[in-house]
Amino acid sequence: DERINIAIDGPAGAGKSTVARSVAEALGYIYIDTGAMYRAVTWSAREAGLDIENDEAVTAHARKLDIRLAPGPDGQVVLLGGEDVTSRIRSRDINLHVSRVAAIDGVRIRLVEMQRALASAKGVVMDGRDIGSHVLPDAELKVYLTASVQERARRRHLEAGDALGISLEQMEREIEERDRKDMGRAVSPLLQADDAVLLDSTGIPADEVVSRIREMALEKL
Ligand code: C5P
């Protein structure tokens, strides 16, 4: 079996999910968006009225959740107990709270276990923050995808700015704040793994980023 695992990590808005999805498609691999899992836990915890500062309560809640990622007509669909929460987990409220929930050790243990199980048969493109450094340390290809904060904010704003109802400047501040939390947390912070290839996509169109990663993947086969 020639299949490999590919880890794509990086800060918010670097285009990881767009790129990871296209790379997976090009190779006939399965795409797994781990950020969606942390978002689903955050959405559900807030929906249940939990205090997200309460690690024990959020961990116990996360353990009970049935989270599934399924292919849908416009990309990946996130199912929580069978309910489609795909668009609900992309709200500004979730953007503002997900990094707090993702800093809870018990939540990470539960989700990392799921992520490793999903990748065990290989042939997976997984995007997140700690995939190359912690979840799949043996991934054959690791990419750390980044871009300037201005460009990341601009892309996000083009994509969802109106829906989120915030200015470009506010988007930039909120992206920086989320990166600061994700890089600064005690457990599995966002960082470039020693053996990850750094790819700065500032000014590079997504299709070119995809073809570069695809080429790197083909070299590993
Ligand atoms: O990738 P996305 O922006 O959807 O991720 C949402 C949040 O989930 C991140 O800001 C981070 O707090 C958390 N996350 C994480 N580890 C991952 C993926 C996402 O902590 N592997």
GROMACS .gro file of C-alpha atoms and ligand atoms in nm:
model
  242
    1ASP     CA    1   0.000   0.000   0.000
    2GLU     CA    2   0.150   0.329  -0.115
    3ARG     CA    3  -0.069   0.567   0.078
    4ILE     CA    4   0.075   0.827   0.311
    5ASN     CA    5  -0.059   1.070   0.570
    6ILE     CA    6  -0.026   1.444   0.519
    7ALA     CA    7  -0.037   1.694   0.807
    8ILE     CA    8  -0.116   2.059   0.734
    9ASP     CA    9  -0.084   2.298   1.027
   10GLY     CA   10  -0.077   2.674   1.058
   11PRO     CA   11  -0.246   2.983   1.200
   12ALA     CA   12  -0.608   3.090   1.147
   13GLY     CA   13  -0.711   3.184   0.795
   14ALA     CA   14  -0.397   3.054   0.623
   15GLY     CA   15  -0.616   2.865   0.377
   16LYS     CA   16  -0.545   2.525   0.530
   17SER     CA   17  -0.890   2.378   0.478
   18THR     CA   18  -0.926   2.493   0.115
   19VAL     CA   19  -0.580   2.364   0.033
   20ALA     CA   20  -0.609   2.041   0.233
   21ARG     CA   21  -0.943   1.960   0.071
   22SER     CA   22  -0.804   2.011  -0.280
   23VAL     CA   23  -0.489   1.810  -0.207
   24ALA     CA   24  -0.705   1.525  -0.076
   25GLU     CA   25  -0.922   1.540  -0.384
   26ALA     CA   26  -0.621   1.539  -0.617
   27LEU     CA   27  -0.475   1.231  -0.447
   28GLY     CA   28  -0.802   1.048  -0.382
   29TYR     CA   29  -0.742   1.082  -0.007
   30ILE     CA   30  -0.975   1.159   0.282
   31TYR     CA   31  -0.976   1.516   0.415
   32ILE     CA   32  -1.014   1.566   0.790
   33ASP     CA   33  -1.076   1.912   0.933
   34THR     CA   34  -0.978   1.888   1.301
   35GLY     CA   35  -1.066   2.253   1.366
   36ALA     CA   36  -1.428   2.156   1.293
   37MET     CA   37  -1.413   1.906   1.580
   38TYR     CA   38  -1.299   2.171   1.831
   39ARG     CA   39  -1.564   2.403   1.690
   40ALA     CA   40  -1.834   2.136   1.731
   41VAL     CA   41  -1.741   2.079   2.096
   42THR     CA   42  -1.744   2.457   2.155
   43TRP     CA   43  -2.082   2.501   1.988
   44SER     CA   44  -2.233   2.216   2.184
   45ALA     CA   45  -2.090   2.332   2.517
   46ARG     CA   46  -2.230   2.682   2.464
   47GLU     CA   47  -2.562   2.543   2.345
   48ALA     CA   48  -2.579   2.338   2.667
   49GLY     CA   49  -2.510   2.657   2.867
   50LEU     CA   50  -2.183   2.530   3.013
   51ASP     CA   51  -1.919   2.760   3.157
   52ILE     CA   52  -1.628   2.705   2.918
   53GLU     CA   53  -1.386   2.804   3.194
   54ASN     CA   54  -1.490   2.485   3.373
   55ASP     CA   55  -1.248   2.226   3.235
   56GLU     CA   56  -1.408   1.927   3.409
   57ALA     CA   57  -1.760   2.010   3.290
   58VAL     CA   58  -1.650   2.072   2.930
   59THR     CA   59  -1.438   1.756   2.926
   60ALA     CA   60  -1.726   1.544   3.056
   61HIS     CA   61  -1.952   1.701   2.793
   62ALA     CA   62  -1.700   1.637   2.513
   63ARG     CA   63  -1.673   1.271   2.610
   64LYS     CA   64  -2.047   1.223   2.556
   65LEU     CA   65  -2.058   1.380   2.211
   66ASP     CA   66  -2.101   1.184   1.892
   67ILE     CA   67  -1.901   1.390   1.641
   68ARG     CA   68  -1.879   1.276   1.283
   69LEU     CA   69  -1.731   1.425   0.968
   70ALA     CA   70  -1.901   1.321   0.648
   71PRO     CA   71  -1.859   1.418   0.284
   72GLY     CA   72  -2.128   1.661   0.167
   73PRO     CA   73  -2.216   1.834  -0.161
   74ASP     CA   74  -2.007   2.145  -0.077
   75GLY     CA   75  -1.727   1.981   0.116
   76GLN     CA   76  -1.721   1.833   0.460
   77VAL     CA   77  -2.033   1.816   0.675
   78VAL     CA   78  -2.007   1.813   1.055
   79LEU     CA   79  -2.263   1.598   1.235
   80LEU     CA   80  -2.324   1.622   1.607
   81GLY     CA   81  -2.545   1.339   1.727
   82GLY     CA   82  -2.662   1.312   1.367
   83GLU     CA   83  -2.753   1.682   1.345
   84ASP     CA   84  -2.585   1.893   1.074
   85VAL     CA   85  -2.403   2.179   1.251
   86THR     CA   86  -2.168   2.267   0.962
   87SER     CA   87  -2.265   2.632   0.926
   88ARG     CA   88  -2.344   2.693   1.294
   89ILE     CA   89  -1.986   2.616   1.401
   90ARG     CA   90  -1.851   2.896   1.175
   91SER     CA   91  -2.011   3.183   1.368
   92ARG     CA   92  -1.823   3.470   1.529
   93ASP     CA   93  -1.930   3.344   1.873
   94ILE     CA   94  -1.747   3.017   1.805
   95ASN     CA   95  -1.444   3.200   1.660
   96LEU     CA   96  -1.420   3.396   1.984
   97HIS     CA   97  -1.451   3.097   2.220
   98VAL     CA   98  -1.302   2.795   2.043
   99SER     CA   99  -0.942   2.860   2.152
  100ARG     CA  100  -1.045   2.847   2.518
  101VAL     CA  101  -1.217   2.511   2.471
  102ALA     CA  102  -0.924   2.381   2.264
  103ALA     CA  103  -0.688   2.460   2.553
  104ILE     CA  104  -0.862   2.203   2.776
  105ASP     CA  105  -0.647   1.893   2.808
  106GLY     CA  106  -0.940   1.651   2.844
  107VAL     CA  107  -1.105   1.784   2.529
  108ARG     CA  108  -0.782   1.742   2.333
  109ILE     CA  109  -0.727   1.386   2.459
  110ARG     CA  110  -1.072   1.286   2.339
  111LEU     CA  111  -1.042   1.451   1.995
  112VAL     CA  112  -0.682   1.340   1.931
  113GLU     CA  113  -0.791   0.981   1.994
  114MET     CA  114  -1.060   1.018   1.726
  115GLN     CA  115  -0.816   1.186   1.486
  116ARG     CA  116  -0.556   0.911   1.521
  117ALA     CA  117  -0.820   0.644   1.462
  118LEU     CA  118  -0.933   0.822   1.145
  119ALA     CA  119  -0.574   0.832   1.014
  120SER     CA  120  -0.475   0.478   1.108
  121ALA     CA  121  -0.546   0.335   0.762
  122LYS     CA  122  -0.340   0.614   0.595
  123GLY     CA  123  -0.447   0.811   0.290
  124VAL     CA  124  -0.551   1.110   0.498
  125VAL     CA  125  -0.493   1.485   0.465
  126MET     CA  126  -0.550   1.633   0.810
  127ASP     CA  127  -0.544   2.002   0.890
  128GLY     CA  128  -0.517   2.170   1.229
  129ARG     CA  129  -0.266   2.318   1.472
  130ASP     CA  130  -0.087   2.019   1.628
  131ILE     CA  131  -0.119   1.751   1.361
  132GLY     CA  132   0.249   1.731   1.261
  133SER     CA  133   0.376   1.803   1.611
  134HIS     CA  134   0.147   1.580   1.816
  135VAL     CA  135  -0.143   1.397   1.650
  136LEU     CA  136   0.047   1.231   1.363
  137PRO     CA  137   0.417   1.266   1.445
  138ASP     CA  138   0.493   0.998   1.184
  139ALA     CA  139   0.304   1.166   0.899
  140GLU     CA  140   0.512   1.123   0.583
  141LEU     CA  141   0.456   1.484   0.476
  142LYS     CA  142   0.415   1.780   0.711
  143VAL     CA  143   0.342   2.130   0.590
  144TYR     CA  144   0.328   2.445   0.801
  145LEU     CA  145   0.110   2.676   0.596
  146THR     CA  146   0.107   3.043   0.682
  147ALA     CA  147   0.057   3.392   0.533
  148SER     CA  148   0.080   3.746   0.664
  149VAL     CA  149  -0.194   3.836   0.911
  150GLN     CA  150  -0.315   4.109   0.673
  151GLU     CA  151  -0.362   3.859   0.394
  152ARG     CA  152  -0.525   3.601   0.619
  153ALA     CA  153  -0.771   3.860   0.747
  154ARG     CA  154  -0.841   3.979   0.391
  155ARG     CA  155  -0.917   3.624   0.271
  156ARG     CA  156  -1.143   3.552   0.568
  157HIS     CA  157  -1.319   3.883   0.523
  158LEU     CA  158  -1.384   3.815   0.155
  159GLU     CA  159  -1.516   3.469   0.244
  160ALA     CA  160  -1.731   3.541   0.546
  161GLY     CA  161  -1.683   3.905   0.643
  162ASP     CA  162  -2.035   4.020   0.575
  163ALA     CA  163  -2.183   3.714   0.738
  164LEU     CA  164  -1.974   3.776   1.050
  165GLY     CA  165  -2.062   4.146   1.045
  166ILE     CA  166  -1.718   4.283   1.135
  167SER     CA  167  -1.469   4.514   0.965
  168LEU     CA  168  -1.144   4.399   0.809
  169GLU     CA  169  -0.952   4.565   1.094
  170GLN     CA  170  -1.160   4.385   1.356
  171MET     CA  171  -1.113   4.057   1.168
  172GLU     CA  172  -0.737   4.111   1.177
  173ARG     CA  173  -0.743   4.175   1.553
  174GLU     CA  174  -0.955   3.868   1.622
  175ILE     CA  175  -0.735   3.642   1.406
  176GLU     CA  176  -0.424   3.767   1.587
  177GLU     CA  177  -0.587   3.707   1.922
  178ARG     CA  178  -0.682   3.350   1.829
  179ASP     CA  179  -0.326   3.279   1.707
  180ARG     CA  180  -0.186   3.421   2.029
  181LYS     CA  181  -0.405   3.187   2.235
  182ASP     CA  182  -0.334   2.884   2.013
  183MET     CA  183   0.044   2.944   2.023
  184GLY     CA  184   0.050   3.024   2.393
  185ARG     CA  185  -0.149   2.735   2.542
  186ALA     CA  186   0.023   2.474   2.760
  187VAL     CA  187  -0.100   2.163   2.576
  188SER     CA  188   0.000   2.101   2.212
  189PRO     CA  189   0.035   2.466   2.110
  190LEU     CA  190   0.046   2.573   1.747
  191LEU     CA  191   0.404   2.543   1.627
  192GLN     CA  192   0.597   2.436   1.321
  193ALA     CA  193   0.720   2.078   1.370
  194ASP     CA  194   1.098   2.034   1.319
  195ASP     CA  195   1.038   1.823   1.009
  196ALA     CA  196   0.757   2.035   0.861
  197VAL     CA  197   0.802   2.225   0.536
  198LEU     CA  198   0.731   2.596   0.579
  199LEU     CA  199   0.504   2.734   0.307
  200ASP     CA  200   0.425   3.106   0.318
  201SER     CA  201   0.131   3.157   0.084
  202THR     CA  202   0.127   3.538   0.098
  203GLY     CA  203   0.063   3.645  -0.261
  204ILE     CA  204   0.043   3.286  -0.389
  205PRO     CA  205  -0.287   3.166  -0.538
  206ALA     CA  206  -0.445   2.865  -0.368
  207ASP     CA  207  -0.420   2.642  -0.676
  208GLU     CA  208  -0.043   2.692  -0.683
  209VAL     CA  209  -0.014   2.608  -0.313
  210VAL     CA  210  -0.214   2.293  -0.383
  211SER     CA  211   0.009   2.185  -0.671
  212ARG     CA  212   0.325   2.241  -0.464
  213ILE     CA  213   0.194   2.024  -0.182
  214ARG     CA  214   0.073   1.763  -0.429
  215GLU     CA  215   0.421   1.747  -0.581
  216MET     CA  216   0.582   1.709  -0.239
  217ALA     CA  217   0.337   1.428  -0.164
  218LEU     CA  218   0.412   1.248  -0.491
  219GLU     CA  219   0.785   1.259  -0.406
  220LYS     CA  220   0.709   1.069  -0.084
  221LEU     CA  221   0.524   0.787  -0.257
  222C5P     O1  222  -0.894   2.550   1.188
  222C5P     P1  223  -0.998   2.631   1.261
  222C5P     O2  224  -0.973   2.778   1.253
  222C5P     O3  225  -1.137   2.592   1.226
  222C5P     O4  226  -0.976   2.589   1.414
  222C5P     C1  227  -1.054   2.645   1.516
  222C5P     C2  228  -0.978   2.638   1.647
  222C5P     O5  229  -0.968   2.504   1.693
  222C5P     C3  230  -0.835   2.690   1.647
  222C5P     O6  231  -0.829   2.831   1.662
  222C5P     C4  232  -0.775   2.617   1.767
  222C5P     O7  233  -0.807   2.682   1.888
  222C5P     C5  234  -0.848   2.484   1.765
  222C5P     N1  235  -0.770   2.377   1.703
  222C5P     C6  236  -0.673   2.314   1.778
  222C5P     N2  237  -0.607   2.208   1.728
  222C5P     C7  238  -0.632   2.161   1.605
  222C5P     C8  239  -0.728   2.227   1.523
  222C5P     C9  240  -0.795   2.336   1.575
  222C5P     O8  241  -0.648   2.354   1.891
  222C5P     N3  242  -0.566   2.055   1.560
   0.00000   0.00000   0.00000
